[in-house]
Amino acid sequence: MNSQAEQFLNLKTLPARVRVEEAAVLLGFSVREMPILAAGGLLKPLGRPPLTGVKYYSTAVLEELRRDQKWLARASDYIVEYWQNMNQKRKETRKNSASRNRNNLKRPFQFSASRFENAVQ
């Protein structure tokens, strides 16, 4: 854990709302996993932030989720399933592109004597 995360966790009173980075530290997930949880409906940002905007989360809700063992298990399972699906899609894409590449290979030139015999006559 980096020093900023330790300092944040050692605050006597946490702010009412936190950004994605602090929310990830509170819940024990990586910053990269937070959008996955939000997209899966397991975590909801405050208000209606724009897609590319900064997302804030309620510290009170995060504290409740942090203590909820069933939610933590569901969230952890969801992350595992998400990456399994992504890896499966990548494998299928690679497999499909490899077969397409094999089918698109140009055949080597084959000399046909009969073609030239007709042209010479």
Tab-separated table of C-alpha atoms in Angstrom:
chain	number	residue	atom	x	y	z
A	1	MET	CA	0.000	0.000	0.000
A	2	ASN	CA	1.388	3.406	-0.877
A	3	SER	CA	1.844	6.183	1.674
A	4	GLN	CA	-1.065	8.262	0.355
A	5	ALA	CA	-3.447	5.345	0.836
A	6	GLU	CA	-2.142	4.828	4.382
A	7	GLN	CA	-2.572	8.517	5.201
A	8	PHE	CA	-6.110	8.436	3.845
A	9	LEU	CA	-7.061	5.367	5.881
A	10	ASN	CA	-5.559	6.908	9.035
A	11	LEU	CA	-7.753	10.027	8.902
A	12	LYS	CA	-9.885	10.435	12.036
A	13	THR	CA	-12.933	11.475	10.031
A	14	LEU	CA	-13.292	10.628	6.390
A	15	PRO	CA	-14.866	13.105	3.963
A	16	ALA	CA	-18.544	12.585	3.096
A	17	ARG	CA	-17.729	11.826	-0.524
A	18	VAL	CA	-14.600	10.402	-2.071
A	19	ARG	CA	-13.199	9.956	-5.543
A	20	VAL	CA	-12.690	6.606	-7.236
A	21	GLU	CA	-9.118	6.250	-5.973
A	22	GLU	CA	-10.106	6.656	-2.309
A	23	ALA	CA	-13.197	4.467	-2.758
A	24	ALA	CA	-10.989	1.708	-4.149
A	25	VAL	CA	-8.691	1.955	-1.127
A	26	LEU	CA	-11.644	1.812	1.277
A	27	LEU	CA	-13.139	-1.259	-0.380
A	28	GLY	CA	-9.877	-3.060	-1.100
A	29	PHE	CA	-10.274	-3.118	-4.874
A	30	SER	CA	-7.969	-1.660	-7.475
A	31	VAL	CA	-8.842	1.594	-9.211
A	32	ARG	CA	-9.092	-0.393	-12.433
A	33	GLU	CA	-11.825	-2.604	-10.960
A	34	MET	CA	-14.069	0.239	-9.779
A	35	PRO	CA	-15.630	1.011	-13.206
A	36	ILE	CA	-16.277	-2.716	-13.638
A	37	LEU	CA	-18.212	-2.806	-10.359
A	38	ALA	CA	-20.136	0.334	-11.319
A	39	ALA	CA	-21.002	-1.059	-14.748
A	40	GLY	CA	-22.223	-4.264	-13.099
A	41	GLY	CA	-24.546	-2.307	-10.817
A	42	LEU	CA	-22.690	-3.311	-7.664
A	43	LEU	CA	-21.508	0.221	-6.951
A	44	LYS	CA	-23.271	3.478	-7.709
A	45	PRO	CA	-21.643	6.920	-7.914
A	46	LEU	CA	-23.317	9.957	-6.368
A	47	GLY	CA	-25.610	12.012	-8.566
A	48	ARG	CA	-25.578	11.665	-12.329
A	49	PRO	CA	-21.980	12.191	-13.395
A	50	PRO	CA	-21.179	12.412	-17.113
A	51	LEU	CA	-19.532	9.349	-18.633
A	52	THR	CA	-16.139	11.027	-18.800
A	53	GLY	CA	-16.578	13.052	-15.608
A	54	VAL	CA	-15.146	12.558	-12.139
A	55	LYS	CA	-17.141	10.054	-10.100
A	56	TYR	CA	-17.722	10.534	-6.370
A	57	TYR	CA	-18.941	7.908	-3.920
A	58	SER	CA	-20.615	8.236	-0.532
A	59	THR	CA	-18.289	7.293	2.308
A	60	ALA	CA	-21.251	6.119	4.412
A	61	VAL	CA	-22.359	3.696	1.697
A	62	LEU	CA	-18.790	2.504	1.156
A	63	GLU	CA	-18.445	1.806	4.890
A	64	GLU	CA	-21.642	-0.285	4.814
A	65	LEU	CA	-20.456	-2.213	1.754
A	66	ARG	CA	-17.073	-2.716	3.353
A	67	ARG	CA	-18.704	-4.515	6.288
A	68	ASP	CA	-21.081	-6.563	4.122
A	69	GLN	CA	-19.418	-9.925	3.547
A	70	LYS	CA	-22.029	-11.079	1.026
A	71	TRP	CA	-21.568	-7.935	-1.082
A	72	LEU	CA	-17.784	-8.316	-0.980
A	73	ALA	CA	-18.095	-11.922	-2.140
A	74	ARG	CA	-20.486	-10.930	-4.959
A	75	ALA	CA	-18.224	-8.071	-6.041
A	76	SER	CA	-15.130	-10.290	-5.991
A	77	ASP	CA	-16.916	-13.002	-7.979
A	78	TYR	CA	-18.145	-10.400	-10.475
A	79	ILE	CA	-14.580	-9.165	-11.068
A	80	VAL	CA	-13.351	-12.735	-11.616
A	81	GLU	CA	-16.205	-13.488	-14.050
A	82	TYR	CA	-15.595	-10.217	-15.905
A	83	TRP	CA	-11.923	-11.055	-16.537
A	84	GLN	CA	-12.740	-14.643	-17.466
A	85	ASN	CA	-15.220	-13.386	-20.081
A	86	MET	CA	-12.746	-10.821	-21.398
A	87	ASN	CA	-10.013	-13.439	-21.700
A	88	GLN	CA	-12.399	-15.837	-23.457
A	89	LYS	CA	-13.382	-13.104	-25.942
A	90	ARG	CA	-9.714	-12.364	-26.620
A	91	LYS	CA	-8.999	-16.031	-27.269
A	92	GLU	CA	-11.958	-16.286	-29.649
A	93	THR	CA	-10.927	-13.110	-31.456
A	94	ARG	CA	-7.374	-14.377	-31.869
A	95	LYS	CA	-8.640	-17.738	-33.074
A	96	ASN	CA	-11.006	-16.123	-35.602
A	97	SER	CA	-8.395	-13.690	-36.889
A	98	ALA	CA	-5.835	-16.494	-37.221
A	99	SER	CA	-8.248	-18.596	-39.274
A	100	ARG	CA	-9.149	-15.562	-41.404
A	101	ASN	CA	-5.474	-14.875	-41.997
A	102	ARG	CA	-4.894	-18.475	-43.047
A	103	ASN	CA	-7.771	-18.265	-45.533
A	104	ASN	CA	-6.540	-14.964	-46.946
A	105	LEU	CA	-3.033	-16.174	-47.711
A	106	LYS	CA	-2.248	-15.794	-51.385
A	107	ARG	CA	-1.589	-18.995	-53.184
A	108	PRO	CA	1.778	-19.254	-54.832
A	109	PHE	CA	1.868	-18.778	-58.588
A	110	GLN	CA	1.407	-22.008	-60.490
A	111	PHE	CA	2.723	-22.187	-64.014
A	112	SER	CA	0.243	-23.654	-66.463
A	113	ALA	CA	1.814	-24.724	-69.738
A	114	SER	CA	-1.566	-25.181	-71.421
A	115	ARG	CA	-2.370	-21.503	-70.971
A	116	PHE	CA	0.745	-20.494	-72.873
A	117	GLU	CA	0.401	-23.125	-75.575
A	118	ASN	CA	-2.971	-21.641	-76.588
A	119	ALA	CA	-1.525	-18.145	-76.686
A	120	VAL	CA	1.454	-19.142	-78.871
A	121	GLN	CA	-0.606	-20.865	-81.559
